[in-house]
Amino acid sequence: MIDIKNNTLLTSESIKGKVFGSQGKDTRNQGIIDIMDLEIDFLKHKETKGNLFPIEIYPKAIQEIIIEINNKHLFPIDYLGAGLLSAASASIGKSHKLKVKHGWQEKVNLFMVIVGQPGDAKTQALKFCFNPIQIKESQLFVDYENQLAEYEKNNSENSENKNKEKKPILKRYLLSDFTPEALILHHSYNKRGICIYVDELNGWLKNFQRYNSSGEAETYLSLWSGTQVTTDRASGKSLRLEDPCLSVIGSTQISVLKDFGKDGRATNGFMDRLLFVYPNNEKVLRWNIQQVNKVIFNNYTTLIHNLIDLGDEDPNLSTVFTMETEAKEYLFQWQNNRPDKFFFDYERSIEIKLQQYVLRFALILQLIHSTVENESKNKVGISSIKGAIQLFDYFYHNAIQVRGEILKKNYFETLTELQKNILNELPKTFTTAEGIKIACKLIEGKSRVSDRQFKTYLKDPKLFKRLAHGSYEKIV
């Protein structure tokens, strides 16, 4: 483990034998309001839709990192907060598990989707969040090249050694372009866990049908749950993962969200396993000359590398955490008081999957806090449980919003071309007279539709909302 400092660059000498020692201490229990508290309150105040990613679930030292990157690079808070959560999950892998009760242990793997418009820094934010893991992968590749060169040298110099030495393998944390067979193979090389890290997740979904027309989605359902997976390779050798830990992270545009529900994924539980990150206030990213404090990059790299180092001695073994009594009672009471009746079936499925995610969130948060605050702890505390429930609320809101987007898109596709054209030409809000002028305009000397037809069109509640007499708003 190494040290995290504020305003002090880390060196090889300064970090020897040390663990996290941030000056960014939590002060609320002391009745003190610090800069981070004010920053978070301001961020919440300026967000009108009220679903900002709750970065207060992190230690103050981590909040400082997120705020600094947001201030200097203008990456959305949601992308940074969620990207950090995903990177921490990928770093931990199955090195740690949470025991809920006998026979029930949860790992920390997450399936996350970053949603936004083109040019809103999805790629850049994820690149920052996963850069420390990329650094580790670069180190592993250098080691692999050196080992391979030594292996080839030994085989060429002494034919008797040929096939006696085991050929080096490349250990990976992240995969971007792969076949289903390669995914399982690389996971077998790194039994601790693998993260699918792709810029555009829509391409990943399309590959489901490219390699396997029936079973790939089901394989990912099993990998999400952490159950055994077996694959038969073309070479004739079978691979089996007894205890897989697969995470997924990538981005998509709002306009293609509907593709996530295609080919049965909206009804087989696949979509309900996805954590959607959906910022409230999308802005065009403006360039600036402000520089991020180098300490911030070092501190964040320190956090992720320390999480990777946790239990790195044996990738086949897992440290099992339990919950403190107060934390477990709080969690179970919360779960037992959740709604059990839902208007839509997908609401029930989202609720159940996110309740399971709460356990994963809690373990990730506990490990982040323990790492930053230098605590030797093997229990999840109540603060981590409460933070995990905040994440439940955040992702539940986004999941319902995404379902609404998908339903609207699908309904829009059922309209005729004339109906679509009129809808697209209408402004966000309009009066009946303004709408008639647009809808009934002359095309080659003839009105596109009659007044009566347009007024009937206005009665569609899936497309229009009546604001007042003679005043309407487009919903789609």
XYZ file of C-alpha atoms in Angstrom:
476
model
C 0.000 0.000 0.000
C 1.094 3.561 -0.625
C 0.241 6.995 0.646
C -2.215 9.602 -0.544
C -1.422 13.221 0.198
C -2.933 16.600 -0.482
C -0.755 19.151 -2.257
C 2.369 16.997 -1.964
C 3.787 14.951 -4.802
C 4.426 11.312 -3.976
C 7.907 9.916 -4.470
C 9.406 6.460 -4.127
C 10.944 7.558 -0.807
C 7.887 9.276 0.614
C 5.591 6.281 0.136
C 7.744 3.537 1.636
C 5.909 1.546 4.260
C 3.006 3.988 4.381
C -0.700 3.725 3.762
C -3.312 6.340 2.939
C -3.063 9.408 5.139
C -5.263 12.043 3.502
C -5.790 15.447 5.027
C -9.305 15.304 3.603
C -10.940 14.067 6.797
C -14.681 13.709 7.346
C -15.696 16.555 9.658
C -19.491 16.441 9.833
C -19.478 14.420 13.043
C -17.432 17.240 14.579
C -20.027 19.838 13.617
C -17.676 21.399 11.063
C -18.549 22.203 7.453
C -15.555 22.062 5.128
C -14.913 22.957 1.488
C -16.056 19.559 0.182
C -19.384 19.845 2.010
C -19.946 23.258 0.427
C -18.897 22.017 -3.031
C -21.359 19.113 -2.880
C -24.192 21.311 -1.588
C -23.556 23.749 -4.443
C -23.557 20.965 -7.035
C -26.868 19.643 -5.724
C -28.363 23.138 -5.675
C -27.531 23.893 -9.310
C -28.891 20.535 -10.578
C -32.576 21.138 -11.257
C -33.602 17.513 -11.822
C -32.280 16.314 -8.483
C -30.455 13.077 -9.325
C -26.783 13.988 -9.128
C -24.437 11.077 -8.458
C -23.979 11.043 -4.645
C -20.206 11.557 -4.355
C -20.608 12.128 -0.603
C -20.595 8.316 -0.284
C -16.813 8.474 -0.829
C -14.127 9.547 1.647
C -13.270 13.250 1.551
C -9.936 12.532 -0.161
C -11.813 10.887 -3.062
C -14.408 13.663 -3.194
C -11.527 16.108 -3.627
C -10.307 14.150 -6.658
C -13.745 14.175 -8.300
C -14.337 17.878 -7.609
C -10.891 18.825 -8.943
C -11.362 16.895 -12.206
C -14.880 18.307 -12.591
C -13.657 21.869 -12.035
C -10.629 21.667 -14.331
C -11.704 19.214 -17.067
C -15.478 19.847 -16.756
C -16.239 16.119 -16.932
C -19.744 15.498 -15.489
C -19.834 14.499 -11.819
C -21.956 11.464 -12.738
C -19.338 10.113 -15.143
C -16.530 10.577 -12.627
C -18.391 9.218 -9.600
C -19.727 6.177 -11.430
C -16.513 5.618 -13.403
C -14.533 5.548 -10.158
C -16.999 3.032 -8.708
C -16.587 0.802 -11.772
C -12.777 1.088 -11.759
C -12.724 0.165 -8.056
C -14.939 -2.834 -8.793
C -12.653 -4.005 -11.610
C -9.600 -3.555 -9.349
C -11.064 -5.578 -6.478
C -12.361 -8.463 -8.607
C -13.112 -11.519 -6.496
C -10.327 -10.799 -4.008
C -13.111 -9.868 -1.572
C -16.662 -11.104 -1.118
C -19.502 -10.172 1.203
C -21.199 -12.940 3.186
C -24.904 -12.140 3.524
C -25.781 -15.422 5.178
C -24.777 -19.079 4.957
C -24.457 -20.082 1.295
C -24.882 -16.525 0.000
C -21.803 -14.491 -0.862
C -21.717 -11.477 -3.176
C -18.820 -10.330 -5.343
C -18.361 -6.741 -6.495
C -18.744 -6.993 -10.298
C -20.838 -4.282 -11.968
C -22.383 -3.951 -15.445
C -22.389 -0.187 -16.106
C -23.538 1.957 -19.053
C -22.523 5.623 -19.415
C -25.300 7.469 -21.284
C -25.005 10.834 -22.996
C -24.929 12.961 -26.105
C -22.017 13.041 -28.588
C -19.150 15.195 -27.326
C -20.063 15.272 -23.629
C -16.802 13.677 -22.378
C -17.990 10.110 -21.835
C -14.790 8.680 -23.325
C -12.461 11.162 -21.603
C -14.025 10.639 -18.171
C -13.759 6.855 -18.434
C -10.181 7.155 -19.677
C -9.281 9.103 -16.541
C -11.065 6.645 -14.248
C -9.426 3.561 -15.782
C -5.985 5.039 -16.436
C -4.433 3.492 -13.281
C -5.555 0.029 -14.449
C -4.129 0.747 -17.905
C -0.813 1.578 -16.197
C -0.869 -1.810 -14.452
C -1.649 -3.528 -17.760
C 1.306 -1.790 -19.427
C 3.578 -3.089 -16.671
C 2.192 -6.601 -17.124
C 2.810 -6.424 -20.883
C 6.458 -5.430 -20.377
C 6.872 -8.377 -17.981
C 5.212 -10.675 -20.516
C 7.522 -9.551 -23.340
C 10.606 -10.109 -21.169
C 9.421 -13.549 -20.075
C 8.552 -14.502 -23.659
C 11.960 -13.397 -24.914
C 13.642 -15.476 -22.204
C 11.443 -18.463 -23.022
C 12.217 -18.283 -26.747
C 15.921 -17.819 -26.050
C 16.047 -20.899 -23.820
C 14.181 -23.018 -26.364
C 16.399 -21.956 -29.254
C 19.664 -22.501 -27.338
C 18.778 -25.845 -25.852
C 16.466 -28.092 -27.799
C 16.218 -30.438 -24.803
C 14.347 -27.718 -22.914
C 11.792 -27.373 -25.682
C 8.240 -27.828 -24.412
C 9.533 -28.394 -20.865
C 9.148 -24.766 -19.813
C 5.662 -23.352 -19.610
C 5.105 -20.653 -22.212
C 4.391 -17.248 -20.617
C 0.846 -15.916 -20.775
C -0.344 -12.324 -20.824
C -2.455 -11.428 -17.815
C -5.154 -8.860 -18.558
C -7.478 -6.758 -16.434
C -9.378 -5.155 -19.330
C -10.719 -6.501 -22.628
C -12.054 -4.408 -25.501
C -12.162 -6.536 -28.659
C -12.647 -10.258 -28.172
C -14.613 -13.369 -29.036
C -16.623 -15.208 -26.355
C -13.945 -17.897 -26.390
C -11.179 -15.300 -25.846
C -13.133 -13.764 -22.959
C -13.243 -17.069 -21.080
C -9.604 -17.813 -21.956
C -8.341 -14.472 -20.626
C -10.456 -14.861 -17.501
C -8.814 -18.242 -16.937
C -5.437 -16.452 -17.099
C -6.608 -13.877 -14.554
C -8.907 -15.765 -12.203
C -9.281 -12.710 -10.021
C -11.521 -11.065 -12.620
C -11.872 -9.394 -16.013
C -13.564 -6.147 -17.023
C -15.042 -5.595 -20.482
C -14.064 -1.986 -21.234
C -15.410 -0.682 -24.544
C -16.044 2.828 -25.778
C -19.351 2.052 -27.520
C -21.366 -0.691 -25.840
C -23.781 -0.856 -28.749
C -21.101 -2.664 -30.763
C -20.679 -5.156 -27.922
C -24.415 -5.908 -28.023
C -24.381 -6.398 -31.798
C -21.616 -8.992 -31.420
C -24.012 -11.159 -29.411
C -25.568 -12.360 -32.650
C -22.274 -12.398 -34.544
C -20.758 -15.234 -32.544
C -23.697 -17.066 -31.046
C -27.277 -16.573 -32.132
C -28.811 -18.040 -29.000
C -26.600 -18.330 -25.951
C -24.276 -15.354 -25.480
C -26.752 -13.175 -23.584
C -27.444 -16.132 -21.281
C -23.693 -16.553 -20.734
C -23.445 -12.944 -19.581
C -26.377 -13.495 -17.220
C -24.406 -16.342 -15.640
C -21.217 -14.268 -15.500
C -23.099 -11.420 -13.797
C -24.372 -13.854 -11.184
C -20.932 -15.436 -10.761
C -22.036 -18.981 -11.515
C -19.834 -21.554 -13.255
C -19.302 -21.164 -16.993
C -17.905 -23.800 -19.376
C -16.934 -23.301 -23.006
C -15.732 -25.730 -25.663
C -12.897 -24.326 -27.760
C -12.356 -24.985 -31.448
C -9.074 -26.725 -30.554
C -11.068 -29.325 -28.667
C -10.003 -28.139 -25.209
C -12.756 -27.096 -22.807
C -12.432 -24.246 -20.333
C -14.361 -23.924 -17.104
C -14.580 -20.938 -14.775
C -15.645 -22.162 -11.358
C -15.950 -18.737 -9.775
C -16.053 -16.002 -12.462
C -16.046 -12.277 -11.762
C -16.871 -10.218 -14.849
C -17.516 -6.473 -14.945
C -18.664 -4.360 -17.901
C -18.185 -0.638 -18.507
C -18.763 1.452 -21.620
C -20.796 4.267 -23.090
C -23.723 4.771 -25.402
C -25.703 7.621 -26.903
C -29.261 8.396 -25.856
C -30.464 7.866 -29.417
C -29.477 4.164 -29.431
C -30.748 3.199 -25.976
C -33.583 1.279 -27.595
C -31.059 -1.248 -28.941
C -30.321 -2.399 -25.402
C -33.810 -3.875 -25.172
C -33.731 -5.751 -28.493
C -33.567 -9.533 -29.031
C -35.352 -10.291 -25.775
C -32.926 -8.349 -23.546
C -35.771 -6.188 -22.201
C -37.613 -9.243 -20.868
C -34.943 -11.835 -19.982
C -33.451 -9.796 -17.138
C -30.385 -8.651 -19.045
C -31.328 -4.960 -19.148
C -32.220 -4.957 -15.465
C -28.641 -5.911 -14.624
C -27.310 -2.762 -16.296
C -26.467 0.288 -14.183
C -27.281 3.363 -16.264
C -25.384 6.594 -15.603
C -27.525 9.406 -16.960
C -26.424 12.987 -16.152
C -29.188 15.498 -15.585
C -27.541 18.473 -17.191
C -25.727 17.638 -20.418
C -23.413 20.414 -21.581
C -21.096 20.854 -24.534
C -17.536 20.377 -23.305
C -15.592 23.646 -23.601
C -11.811 23.593 -23.816
C -9.818 25.495 -21.220
C -6.187 25.895 -20.196
C -6.630 24.968 -16.533
C -4.335 22.196 -15.328
C -5.223 19.515 -12.812
C -2.916 19.340 -9.803
C -0.522 16.424 -10.417
C -1.105 15.276 -6.858
C -4.688 14.504 -7.843
C -3.559 12.073 -10.557
C -1.088 10.466 -8.160
C -3.682 10.150 -5.404
C -6.234 8.523 -7.664
C -3.648 6.140 -9.118
C -2.651 5.277 -5.553
C -6.228 4.365 -4.622
C -6.769 2.039 -7.592
C -3.347 0.391 -7.311
C -3.890 -0.214 -3.600
C -7.232 -1.873 -4.368
C -5.526 -4.076 -6.964
C -2.871 -5.006 -4.405
C -5.494 -6.145 -1.884
C -5.214 -9.916 -1.612
C -3.087 -10.113 -4.751
C -0.970 -12.945 -3.349
C -3.388 -15.704 -4.414
C -6.033 -14.958 -7.104
C -7.896 -18.157 -6.213
C -8.595 -17.054 -2.646
C -11.108 -14.470 -1.472
C -11.278 -12.534 1.775
C -14.843 -12.812 3.034
C -16.392 -9.813 4.793
C -19.469 -9.904 6.985
C -21.710 -7.029 8.038
C -21.637 -5.366 11.410
C -24.806 -6.148 13.389
C -26.130 -2.581 13.171
C -25.424 -2.443 9.438
C -27.128 -5.766 8.744
C -30.216 -4.816 10.751
C -30.446 -1.479 8.943
C -30.087 -3.146 5.524
C -32.635 -5.890 6.204
C -35.157 -3.417 7.592
C -34.724 -1.248 4.491
C -35.155 -4.232 2.169
C -38.198 -5.553 4.044
C -39.916 -2.174 3.687
C -39.368 -1.833 -0.063
C -42.513 -1.843 -2.281
C -43.806 -5.272 -3.319
C -46.444 -4.174 -5.830
C -45.509 -2.568 -9.147
C -47.424 -1.085 -12.054
C -44.994 -2.463 -14.655
C -43.222 -5.828 -14.577
C -39.893 -4.202 -15.426
C -40.116 -2.103 -12.243
C -40.152 -5.290 -10.169
C -37.166 -6.733 -12.010
C -35.162 -3.495 -11.690
C -35.957 -3.374 -7.972
C -34.784 -6.949 -7.336
C -31.522 -6.635 -9.276
C -30.666 -3.307 -7.672
C -31.291 -4.737 -4.203
C -28.609 -7.312 -5.015
C -26.373 -4.518 -6.279
C -26.699 -2.786 -2.886
C -24.620 -5.612 -1.380
C -21.936 -5.134 -4.044
C -21.946 -1.367 -3.637
C -21.560 -1.699 0.129
C -18.485 -3.927 -0.128
C -16.830 -1.640 -2.708
C -17.457 1.422 -0.532
C -16.159 -0.334 2.569
C -12.940 -1.325 0.799
C -12.459 2.212 -0.564
C -12.936 3.719 2.890
C -10.722 1.117 4.550
C -7.971 1.672 1.983
C -8.053 5.471 2.176
C -8.420 5.629 5.951
C -5.876 2.851 6.644
C -8.321 0.627 8.496
C -7.692 -3.073 8.929
C -11.294 -4.160 8.862
C -13.175 -7.247 7.700
C -16.714 -6.028 8.256
C -19.018 -3.742 6.307
C -20.208 -0.860 8.463
C -23.475 1.040 8.498
C -22.049 4.060 6.643
C -21.178 1.830 3.673
C -24.685 0.325 3.756
C -26.262 3.786 3.767
C -24.011 4.853 0.893
C -24.995 1.744 -1.058
C -28.683 2.591 -0.573
C -28.005 6.087 -1.935
C -26.534 4.415 -5.023
C -29.648 2.230 -5.235
C -31.814 5.366 -5.386
C -29.550 6.972 -7.993
C -29.463 3.972 -10.330
C -33.156 3.142 -9.836
C -34.123 6.625 -10.987
C -31.900 6.271 -14.057
C -33.170 2.777 -14.900
C -36.773 4.007 -14.927
C -35.749 6.997 -17.046
C -34.033 4.713 -19.580
C -37.079 2.436 -19.751
C -39.193 5.496 -20.443
C -36.825 6.543 -23.224
C -37.001 3.083 -24.784
C -40.788 2.931 -24.619
C -41.064 6.385 -26.191
C -38.630 5.481 -28.950
C -40.456 2.268 -29.734
C -43.827 4.036 -29.844
C -42.378 6.757 -32.056
C -41.291 4.074 -34.529
C -44.915 2.914 -34.889
C -45.969 6.310 -36.278
C -46.425 6.955 -39.974
C -43.843 9.068 -41.798
C -46.333 11.953 -41.966
C -46.976 11.749 -38.220
C -43.223 11.680 -37.518
C -42.588 14.649 -39.792
C -45.266 16.772 -38.136
C -44.056 15.779 -34.663
C -40.472 16.691 -35.517
C -41.489 20.081 -36.941
C -43.545 21.096 -33.905
C -41.666 23.106 -31.233
C -41.380 21.826 -27.655
C -44.393 23.905 -26.608
C -47.025 25.385 -28.896
C -50.604 26.607 -29.115
C -53.305 24.848 -31.108
C -53.210 27.629 -33.704
C -49.429 27.349 -34.055
C -49.680 23.585 -34.404
C -52.374 23.816 -37.084
C -50.229 26.255 -39.043
C -47.342 23.765 -39.045
C -49.283 20.527 -39.484
C -51.736 21.788 -42.099
C -49.270 23.663 -44.283
C -49.720 23.327 -48.036
C -47.676 20.780 -49.953
C -48.070 21.119 -53.735
C -51.211 23.175 -53.173
C -52.828 20.697 -50.739
C -53.011 20.715 -46.945
C -50.998 17.843 -45.405
C -53.744 17.084 -42.887
C -57.045 18.676 -41.919
C -57.648 20.714 -38.768
C -59.785 17.864 -37.399
C -57.093 15.267 -38.038
C -54.458 17.347 -36.274
C -56.707 17.991 -33.253
C -57.285 14.242 -33.000
C -53.504 13.746 -33.159
C -53.093 16.171 -30.236
C -55.146 13.857 -28.008
C -52.414 11.178 -28.045
C -51.107 11.213 -24.420
C -47.923 9.380 -25.413
C -46.911 12.287 -27.646
C -48.462 15.432 -26.178
C -49.242 16.936 -22.785
C -52.013 19.529 -22.458
C -50.601 22.426 -20.413
C -53.694 24.657 -20.537
C -56.603 25.365 -22.830
C -55.155 25.599 -26.343
C -51.558 25.041 -25.116
C -49.524 21.801 -25.517
C -46.077 20.330 -24.889
C -44.339 17.531 -26.810
C -43.452 14.542 -24.646
C -41.335 12.754 -27.258
